[in-house]
Short mmCIF file of C-alpha atoms and ligand atoms in Angstrom, two decimals:
data_model
loop_
_atom_site.label_atom_id
_atom_site.label_comp_id
_atom_site.label_asym_id
_atom_site.label_seq_id
_atom_site.Cartn_x
_atom_site.Cartn_y
_atom_site.Cartn_z
CA UNK A 30 -14.69 249.49 -153.85
CA UNK A 31 -15.10 251.31 -150.54
CA UNK A 32 -15.90 248.53 -148.07
CA UNK A 33 -18.00 250.94 -146.02
CA UNK A 34 -20.63 250.72 -148.62
CA UNK A 35 -19.66 247.64 -150.69
CA UNK A 36 -19.91 245.47 -147.58
CA UNK A 37 -23.22 246.74 -146.41
CA UNK A 38 -25.65 243.89 -146.21
CA UNK A 39 -29.18 244.17 -147.65
CA UNK A 40 -31.11 245.95 -144.90
CA UNK A 41 -33.57 243.94 -142.77
CA UNK A 42 -36.33 246.34 -143.99
CA UNK A 43 -35.75 245.25 -147.57
CA UNK A 44 -35.39 241.60 -146.53
CA UNK A 45 -38.54 241.61 -144.61
CA UNK A 46 -40.62 243.60 -147.11
CA UNK A 47 -39.33 241.37 -149.89
CA UNK A 48 -40.42 238.23 -147.99
CA UNK A 49 -43.73 239.90 -147.09
CA UNK A 50 -44.41 240.64 -150.82
CA UNK A 51 -43.30 237.16 -151.92
CA UNK A 52 -45.25 235.39 -149.29
CA UNK A 53 -48.23 237.86 -149.38
CA UNK A 54 -47.76 238.45 -145.61
CA UNK A 55 -49.16 241.36 -143.74
CA UNK A 56 -46.33 243.86 -143.54
CA UNK A 57 -46.00 245.50 -140.21
CA UNK A 58 -42.26 245.72 -140.62
CA UNK A 59 -41.33 248.70 -142.82
CA UNK A 60 -42.44 252.02 -141.50
CA UNK A 61 -44.74 253.58 -144.12
CA UNK A 62 -48.37 254.57 -143.45
CA UNK A 63 -51.21 253.37 -145.69
CA UNK A 64 -53.58 256.10 -144.78
CA UNK A 65 -53.80 259.71 -143.72
CA UNK A 66 -52.03 261.96 -146.32
CA UNK A 67 -53.44 265.43 -146.97
CA UNK A 68 -55.07 265.71 -150.35
CA UNK A 69 -54.69 269.50 -150.56
CA UNK A 70 -50.91 269.18 -150.19
CA UNK A 71 -50.76 266.77 -153.07
CA UNK A 72 -53.08 269.07 -155.13
CA UNK A 73 -50.79 272.08 -154.47
CA UNK A 74 -47.79 270.23 -155.69
CA UNK A 75 -49.75 268.86 -158.74
CA UNK A 76 -50.65 272.44 -159.64
CA UNK A 77 -47.05 273.63 -159.17
CA UNK A 78 -45.87 270.71 -161.40
CA UNK A 79 -48.17 271.80 -164.26
CA UNK A 80 -48.15 275.53 -163.78
CA UNK A 81 -44.86 276.32 -162.09
CA UNK A 82 -41.13 276.01 -162.92
CA UNK A 83 -39.61 272.69 -163.54
CA UNK A 84 -36.15 273.99 -163.71
CA UNK A 85 -33.43 274.09 -160.88
CA UNK A 86 -34.84 275.88 -157.92
CA UNK A 87 -32.46 277.87 -155.54
CA UNK A 88 -29.88 275.57 -154.07
CA UNK A 89 -30.82 276.06 -150.53
CA UNK A 90 -34.63 275.66 -151.18
CA UNK A 91 -37.35 277.94 -152.59
CA UNK A 92 -37.96 281.03 -150.47
CA UNK A 93 -41.53 280.14 -149.85
CA UNK A 94 -40.57 276.84 -148.21
CA UNK A 95 -37.66 278.22 -146.14
CA UNK A 96 -40.02 280.86 -144.80
CA UNK A 97 -42.80 278.24 -144.12
CA UNK A 98 -40.26 276.14 -142.18
CA UNK A 99 -39.40 279.17 -139.85
CA UNK A 100 -43.13 280.03 -139.49
CA UNK A 101 -44.10 276.44 -138.79
CA UNK A 102 -41.56 276.02 -135.90
CA UNK A 103 -42.42 279.41 -134.38
CA UNK A 104 -46.13 278.32 -134.26
CA UNK A 105 -45.68 274.59 -133.23
CA UNK A 106 -42.39 274.67 -131.11
CA UNK A 107 -41.92 278.40 -130.10
CA UNK A 108 -38.54 278.05 -131.96
CA UNK A 109 -37.12 281.20 -133.54
CA UNK A 110 -35.29 280.34 -136.72
CA UNK A 111 -33.99 282.62 -139.39
CA UNK A 112 -34.49 281.86 -143.12
CA UNK A 113 -30.64 281.70 -143.64
CA UNK A 114 -30.49 278.95 -141.10
CA UNK A 115 -32.66 276.56 -143.23
CA UNK A 116 -31.32 274.28 -145.92
CA UNK A 117 -33.94 272.25 -147.78
CA UNK A 118 -32.72 268.85 -148.78
CA UNK A 119 -34.04 265.64 -150.49
CA UNK A 120 -35.42 264.05 -147.43
CA UNK A 121 -34.23 263.86 -143.82
CA UNK A 122 -31.66 261.25 -145.00
CA UNK A 123 -29.95 263.85 -147.08
CA UNK A 124 -30.14 266.50 -144.38
CA UNK A 125 -28.34 264.09 -142.01
CA UNK A 126 -25.65 263.18 -144.52
CA UNK A 127 -25.04 266.83 -145.47
CA UNK A 128 -24.83 267.63 -141.77
CA UNK A 129 -22.48 264.88 -140.93
CA UNK A 130 -20.25 265.91 -143.97
CA UNK A 131 -20.24 269.57 -142.78
CA UNK A 132 -19.16 268.75 -139.25
CA UNK A 133 -16.99 265.62 -139.23
CA UNK A 134 -13.30 265.55 -140.06
CA UNK A 135 -11.09 262.48 -140.22
CA UNK A 136 -10.45 261.33 -136.67
CA UNK A 137 -13.34 263.13 -135.07
CA UNK A 138 -15.19 261.13 -132.48
CA UNK A 139 -18.93 260.85 -133.02
CA UNK A 140 -21.21 259.62 -130.36
CA UNK A 141 -24.18 257.62 -131.52
CA UNK A 142 -26.83 255.83 -129.44
CA UNK A 143 -28.11 252.34 -130.13
CA UNK A 144 -30.63 251.22 -131.23
CA UNK A 145 -29.38 253.38 -134.12
CA UNK A 146 -31.08 254.55 -137.35
CA UNK A 147 -29.14 252.84 -140.12
CA UNK A 148 -28.02 255.77 -142.23
CA UNK A 149 -25.85 257.43 -139.53
CA UNK A 150 -22.84 255.12 -139.15
CA UNK A 151 -21.82 254.52 -142.76
CA UNK A 152 -21.91 258.26 -143.43
CA UNK A 153 -19.87 259.05 -140.21
CA UNK A 154 -17.30 256.45 -141.43
CA UNK A 155 -17.18 257.62 -144.88
CA UNK A 156 -16.18 261.11 -143.45
CA UNK A 157 -13.38 259.48 -141.53
CA UNK A 158 -15.28 259.94 -138.12
CA UNK A 159 -14.69 257.40 -135.38
CA UNK A 160 -18.05 256.30 -133.99
CA UNK A 161 -18.44 255.64 -130.29
CA UNK A 162 -21.51 253.56 -129.53
CA UNK A 163 -23.60 253.82 -126.43
CA UNK A 164 -26.91 251.98 -125.92
CA UNK A 165 -30.23 252.86 -124.30
CA UNK A 166 -31.32 250.03 -122.07
CA UNK A 167 -34.79 248.33 -122.36
CA UNK A 168 -37.44 248.48 -121.24
CA UNK A 169 -37.24 252.16 -120.44
CA UNK A 170 -34.69 253.32 -123.06
CA UNK A 171 -33.75 256.39 -120.96
CA UNK A 172 -31.13 259.10 -121.36
CA UNK A 173 -29.42 258.93 -117.90
CA UNK A 174 -26.48 260.90 -116.40
CA UNK A 175 -24.53 257.68 -116.02
CA UNK A 176 -24.95 256.69 -119.70
CA UNK A 177 -23.80 260.20 -120.77
CA UNK A 178 -20.86 260.20 -118.32
CA UNK A 179 -19.54 256.91 -119.73
CA UNK A 180 -20.14 257.85 -123.39
CA UNK A 181 -18.93 261.36 -123.83
CA UNK A 182 -15.10 261.82 -124.06
CA UNK A 183 -12.85 264.87 -124.34
CA UNK A 184 -12.65 263.97 -128.03
CA UNK A 185 -16.42 263.92 -128.75
CA UNK A 186 -17.05 266.26 -131.67
CA UNK A 187 -20.54 265.38 -132.71
CA UNK A 188 -23.39 263.58 -130.97
CA UNK A 189 -26.31 262.23 -133.08
CA UNK A 190 -29.63 261.98 -131.23
CA UNK A 191 -33.06 260.80 -132.53
CA UNK A 192 -36.00 262.20 -130.70
CA UNK A 193 -38.81 260.99 -130.96
CA UNK A 194 -37.00 257.77 -131.32
CA UNK A 195 -37.38 255.17 -134.01
CA UNK A 196 -37.48 252.19 -133.11
CA UNK A 197 -37.95 252.59 -129.34
CA UNK A 198 -40.97 255.03 -129.63
CA UNK A 199 -39.66 257.22 -126.85
CA UNK A 200 -40.31 260.96 -126.81
CA UNK A 201 -37.40 261.95 -124.53
CA UNK A 202 -38.50 264.05 -121.51
CA UNK A 203 -37.26 267.52 -120.84
CA UNK A 204 -35.20 266.22 -117.90
CA UNK A 205 -33.47 263.79 -120.21
CA UNK A 206 -32.73 266.41 -122.85
CA UNK A 207 -31.36 268.80 -120.19
CA UNK A 208 -28.86 266.10 -119.23
CA UNK A 209 -27.92 265.74 -122.89
CA UNK A 210 -27.64 269.45 -123.50
CA UNK A 211 -25.46 269.85 -120.35
CA UNK A 212 -23.06 267.11 -121.69
CA UNK A 213 -22.85 268.75 -125.15
CA UNK A 214 -22.03 272.09 -123.59
CA UNK A 215 -19.55 270.58 -121.15
CA UNK A 216 -17.68 268.83 -123.90
CA UNK A 217 -18.09 271.54 -126.45
CA UNK A 218 -19.75 269.08 -128.85
CA UNK A 219 -22.24 269.77 -131.72
CA UNK A 220 -25.59 267.98 -131.56
CA UNK A 221 -27.18 266.62 -134.71
CA UNK A 222 -30.87 266.20 -133.62
CA UNK A 223 -32.90 263.95 -135.94
CA UNK A 224 -36.37 265.11 -135.18
CA UNK A 225 -38.17 263.77 -138.26
CA UNK A 226 -40.90 262.22 -135.89
CA UNK A 227 -41.54 265.57 -134.16
CA UNK A 228 -45.25 265.69 -135.03
CA UNK A 229 -46.07 262.13 -134.12
CA UNK A 230 -46.23 262.33 -130.31
CA UNK A 231 -49.06 261.00 -128.11
CA UNK A 232 -51.00 261.64 -124.97
CA UNK A 233 -50.97 265.38 -125.02
CA UNK A 234 -47.12 265.52 -125.34
CA UNK A 235 -45.46 268.49 -127.03
CA UNK A 236 -42.31 267.92 -128.91
CA UNK A 237 -39.38 269.75 -127.32
CA UNK A 238 -36.75 270.70 -129.92
CA UNK A 239 -33.15 270.21 -128.56
CA UNK A 240 -32.21 273.60 -130.02
CA UNK A 241 -34.69 275.27 -127.64
CA UNK A 242 -32.69 274.29 -124.56
CA UNK A 243 -30.43 277.00 -123.04
CA UNK A 244 -27.01 277.04 -124.81
CA UNK A 245 -28.13 274.60 -127.53
CA UNK A 246 -29.27 276.87 -130.42
CA UNK A 247 -25.68 277.69 -131.18
CA UNK A 248 -24.56 274.08 -131.30
CA UNK A 249 -27.51 272.06 -132.71
CA UNK A 250 -28.44 271.01 -136.19
CA UNK A 251 -32.07 270.11 -136.29
CA UNK A 252 -33.36 267.74 -139.07
CA UNK A 253 -37.02 267.58 -140.22
CA UNK A 254 -38.86 265.56 -142.96
CA UNK A 255 -42.00 266.46 -144.79
CA UNK A 256 -42.33 262.75 -145.59
CA UNK A 257 -43.01 262.07 -141.94
CA UNK A 258 -44.99 265.23 -141.25
CA UNK A 259 -47.39 264.51 -144.07
CA UNK A 260 -47.33 260.74 -144.17
CA UNK A 261 -45.88 260.67 -147.68
CA UNK A 262 -42.59 258.93 -147.25
CA UNK A 263 -41.92 258.90 -151.02
CA UNK A 264 -41.71 262.65 -151.24
CA UNK A 265 -38.15 262.94 -149.80
CA UNK A 266 -38.36 266.66 -148.82
CA UNK A 267 -36.55 267.53 -145.72
CA UNK A 268 -34.43 270.25 -144.19
CA UNK A 269 -31.50 270.91 -141.84
CA UNK A 270 -31.60 273.93 -139.52
CA UNK A 271 -28.25 275.13 -138.12
CA UNK A 272 -26.51 278.18 -136.64
CA UNK A 273 -25.82 280.39 -139.69
CA UNK A 274 -22.10 279.55 -140.20
CA UNK A 275 -22.82 275.92 -139.91
CA UNK A 276 -25.85 276.16 -142.22
CA UNK A 277 -23.51 277.59 -144.90
CA UNK A 278 -21.30 274.33 -144.57
CA UNK A 279 -24.34 272.14 -144.63
CA UNK A 280 -25.57 273.93 -147.78
CA UNK A 281 -22.20 273.55 -149.40
CA UNK A 282 -22.41 269.73 -148.75
CA UNK A 283 -25.94 269.58 -150.04
CA UNK A 284 -24.80 271.45 -153.11
CA UNK A 285 -22.70 268.40 -154.15
CA UNK A 286 -25.01 265.61 -153.02
CA UNK A 287 -28.24 266.60 -154.75
CA UNK A 288 -27.90 270.26 -155.37
CA UNK A 289 -31.69 270.81 -155.20
CA UNK A 290 -35.01 269.16 -154.47
CA UNK A 291 -37.99 269.11 -156.92
CA UNK A 292 -39.54 272.64 -156.72
CA UNK A 293 -43.09 271.37 -157.08
CA UNK A 294 -42.84 269.08 -154.05
CA UNK A 295 -41.25 272.09 -152.12
CA UNK A 296 -44.37 274.14 -153.01
CA UNK A 297 -46.72 271.50 -151.73
CA UNK A 298 -44.70 271.23 -148.48
CA UNK A 299 -44.55 275.05 -147.95
CA UNK A 300 -48.43 274.98 -148.25
CA UNK A 301 -48.73 272.02 -145.94
CA UNK A 302 -46.58 273.52 -143.20
CA UNK A 303 -48.91 276.42 -143.03
CA UNK A 304 -51.97 274.38 -142.45
CA UNK A 305 -54.00 275.18 -139.24
CA UNK A 306 -52.63 273.50 -136.12
CA UNK A 307 -55.95 271.60 -135.96
CA UNK A 308 -54.71 269.58 -138.98
CA UNK A 309 -51.73 268.34 -137.06
CA UNK A 310 -53.90 267.62 -133.97
CA UNK A 311 -56.30 265.52 -136.18
CA UNK A 312 -53.41 263.60 -137.66
CA UNK A 313 -52.00 262.82 -134.23
CA UNK A 314 -55.58 261.71 -133.13
CA UNK A 315 -55.79 259.31 -136.06
CA UNK A 316 -52.48 257.78 -135.34
CA UNK A 317 -53.28 257.54 -131.60
CA UNK A 318 -56.49 255.71 -132.60
CA UNK A 319 -54.48 253.21 -134.63
CA UNK A 320 -52.04 252.81 -131.76
CA UNK A 321 -54.74 252.12 -129.29
CA UNK A 322 -56.62 249.70 -131.47
CA UNK A 323 -53.37 247.86 -132.24
CA UNK A 324 -52.07 247.79 -128.66
CA UNK A 325 -55.47 246.40 -127.39
CA UNK A 326 -55.45 243.76 -130.09
CA UNK A 327 -51.90 242.50 -129.59
CA UNK A 328 -52.48 242.52 -125.71
CA UNK A 329 -55.46 240.36 -126.17
CA UNK A 330 -53.26 238.03 -128.28
CA UNK A 331 -50.82 237.70 -125.50
CA UNK A 332 -48.16 240.11 -126.51
CA UNK A 333 -46.47 242.51 -123.94
CA UNK A 334 -45.86 245.91 -125.54
CA UNK A 335 -43.52 248.70 -124.32
CA UNK A 336 -45.04 252.31 -123.95
CA UNK A 337 -45.49 254.19 -127.27
CA UNK A 338 -44.78 257.88 -126.68
CA UNK A 339 -44.00 258.90 -130.18
CA UNK A 340 -43.54 257.57 -133.78
CA UNK A 341 -45.83 255.01 -135.36
CA UNK A 342 -43.96 251.93 -133.93
CA UNK A 343 -44.35 249.78 -130.97
CA UNK A 344 -41.82 247.52 -129.39
CA UNK A 345 -42.81 244.15 -128.16
CA UNK A 346 -41.03 242.30 -125.39
CA UNK A 347 -40.74 238.56 -126.49
CA UNK A 348 -39.93 236.87 -123.11
CA UNK A 349 -42.66 238.98 -121.42
CA UNK A 350 -45.06 237.70 -124.13
CA UNK A 351 -44.13 234.14 -123.19
CA UNK A 352 -42.03 233.63 -126.28
CA UNK A 353 -38.64 232.06 -125.72
CA UNK A 354 -36.71 232.66 -128.92
CA UNK A 355 -34.58 235.59 -130.20
CA UNK A 356 -36.02 238.37 -132.35
CA UNK A 357 -34.60 237.15 -135.70
CA UNK A 358 -35.85 233.62 -135.19
CA UNK A 359 -39.30 235.00 -134.31
CA UNK A 360 -39.40 237.35 -137.34
CA UNK A 361 -38.20 234.77 -139.90
CA UNK A 362 -40.76 232.15 -138.76
CA UNK A 363 -43.48 234.68 -138.31
CA UNK A 364 -43.29 235.91 -141.85
CA UNK A 365 -42.92 232.42 -143.40
CA UNK A 366 -45.33 230.38 -141.19
CA UNK A 367 -47.82 232.96 -139.93
CA UNK A 368 -47.88 235.45 -142.77
CA UNK A 369 -46.79 238.57 -140.78
CA UNK A 370 -43.65 240.66 -141.19
CA UNK A 371 -41.98 242.45 -138.20
CA UNK A 372 -38.51 243.89 -137.63
CA UNK A 373 -36.03 242.38 -135.11
CA UNK A 374 -34.66 245.17 -133.00
CA UNK A 375 -31.16 243.62 -133.04
CA UNK A 376 -31.02 245.00 -136.56
CA UNK A 377 -30.53 248.47 -135.00
CA UNK A 378 -27.41 247.49 -133.16
CA UNK A 379 -23.77 247.03 -134.18
CA UNK A 380 -22.46 246.01 -130.73
CA UNK A 381 -24.03 244.08 -127.89
CA UNK A 382 -27.46 243.85 -129.51
CA UNK A 383 -30.63 243.57 -127.59
CA UNK A 384 -32.28 240.39 -128.92
CA UNK A 385 -35.64 240.05 -127.29
CA UNK A 386 -37.60 242.85 -128.82
CA UNK A 387 -39.61 243.32 -132.08
CA UNK A 388 -40.64 246.47 -133.76
CA UNK A 389 -44.12 246.61 -135.33
CA UNK A 390 -45.59 249.42 -137.36
CA UNK A 391 -49.18 250.46 -136.58
CA UNK A 392 -49.75 253.21 -139.17
CA UNK A 393 -51.97 250.99 -141.14
CA UNK A 394 -55.63 250.76 -142.01
CA UNK A 395 -58.02 249.09 -139.68
CA UNK A 396 -58.35 245.88 -141.76
CA UNK A 397 -54.58 245.60 -142.18
CA UNK A 398 -54.05 245.97 -138.35
CA UNK A 399 -56.92 243.27 -137.79
CA UNK A 400 -55.27 240.86 -140.20
CA UNK A 401 -51.86 241.66 -138.58
CA UNK A 402 -53.13 240.99 -135.02
CA UNK A 403 -54.69 237.62 -136.12
CA UNK A 404 -51.43 236.57 -137.67
CA UNK A 405 -49.31 237.71 -134.81
CA UNK A 406 -51.55 235.58 -132.57
CA UNK A 407 -50.83 232.58 -134.90
CA UNK A 408 -47.09 233.46 -134.83
CA UNK A 409 -47.12 233.55 -130.98
CA UNK A 410 -48.77 230.09 -130.95
CA UNK A 411 -45.72 228.72 -132.89
CA UNK A 412 -43.59 229.39 -129.80
CA UNK A 413 -45.77 229.87 -126.79
CA UNK A 414 -47.22 226.80 -124.99
N1 PMP B 513 -34.37 259.46 -139.40
C1 PMP B 513 -35.18 258.60 -138.83
C2 PMP B 513 -35.13 258.31 -137.39
C3 PMP B 513 -36.18 257.98 -139.60
O1 PMP B 513 -37.01 257.14 -139.05
C4 PMP B 513 -36.31 258.25 -140.98
C5 PMP B 513 -37.24 257.69 -141.94
N2 PMP B 513 -37.48 256.27 -141.68
C6 PMP B 513 -35.36 259.23 -141.60
C7 PMP B 513 -34.42 259.88 -140.73
C8 PMP B 513 -35.36 259.71 -142.99
O2 PMP B 513 -36.27 260.49 -143.35
P1 PMP B 513 -36.64 260.72 -144.94
O3 PMP B 513 -37.51 259.69 -145.45
O4 PMP B 513 -37.24 262.09 -144.98
O5 PMP B 513 -35.29 260.72 -145.64
#
């Protein structure tokens, strides 16, 4: 067996969700929303399932969806993308995998930032890439010139960045992205920009795609996910957008991972991407309301939260909340003794983990959040005086 995969432990997400199910705990761990998906997108896909083709669609995605992706980014992000730059995949996860496979050769150095989304490193390693790990530092989790100076080397071939960032809930500012772009250009590196959370940003922020920065369109692969955009994480429809020659290589990798993605879901997503911008504003407002309700509730229960600029996660600082144990200890006891599941942030590190922060998901119905807040308060009493 290949130890890269054979030796991967059960993820913390499965472990915590399993415990939450078994113990009937409130699950604020795994990041799936329990409200807010658009019925008309589901109906469009249902109609396509019954009335449309159920055979292999075109390998790079149905024309309607590839066009819709281009139109969507022109309207929402002022990003000009040509249809032949778009490869439709089975979720953001596959877009990431196909992109890494298209770029990384044995021995290539790949820069990855911790906390790191869990799919990146095994695929980089399977391609023979050599990961170089850098870390964002709490509580601000900023991209700084110093961090980039010590992380990039003359051998950096690819840098993988996630913005907005799961789990730290940052939407990186334009100043930070400019620093990153300058480093990519200086080192002639390609950027794989995981932007699956692009629509979930708060407080009037606009998502800035990395590809829109000067000099970056020709060296950036942008990854998107309909599962995130429409709050339907089970759909697994995503895409990679790359400069044309790179898009061809990404498509060639995609061809032998899944080949295609269900055509009916692609039709639903094509329809959804064309919805009025007001739909996306309303979605953000709903998540912002859940965020504000949850942040007020956990603050009243004595927890100290870090700012939430994007995504539907919040990071909680344990010592600042008067809790003097590490994140794993807190999460294990919280789920067993107080009936609430959270994710320890150390799970997102491979080296030098941060061990004093929790990740909680607030994309839940009001009653789930209320129960979660009550149980978190009980969990805090297990540790705080
Ligand atoms: N990247 C990040 C940062 C994510 O949070 C997720 C979903 N949790 C993905 C990629 C995967 O997206 P999809 O479900 O479309 O495969």
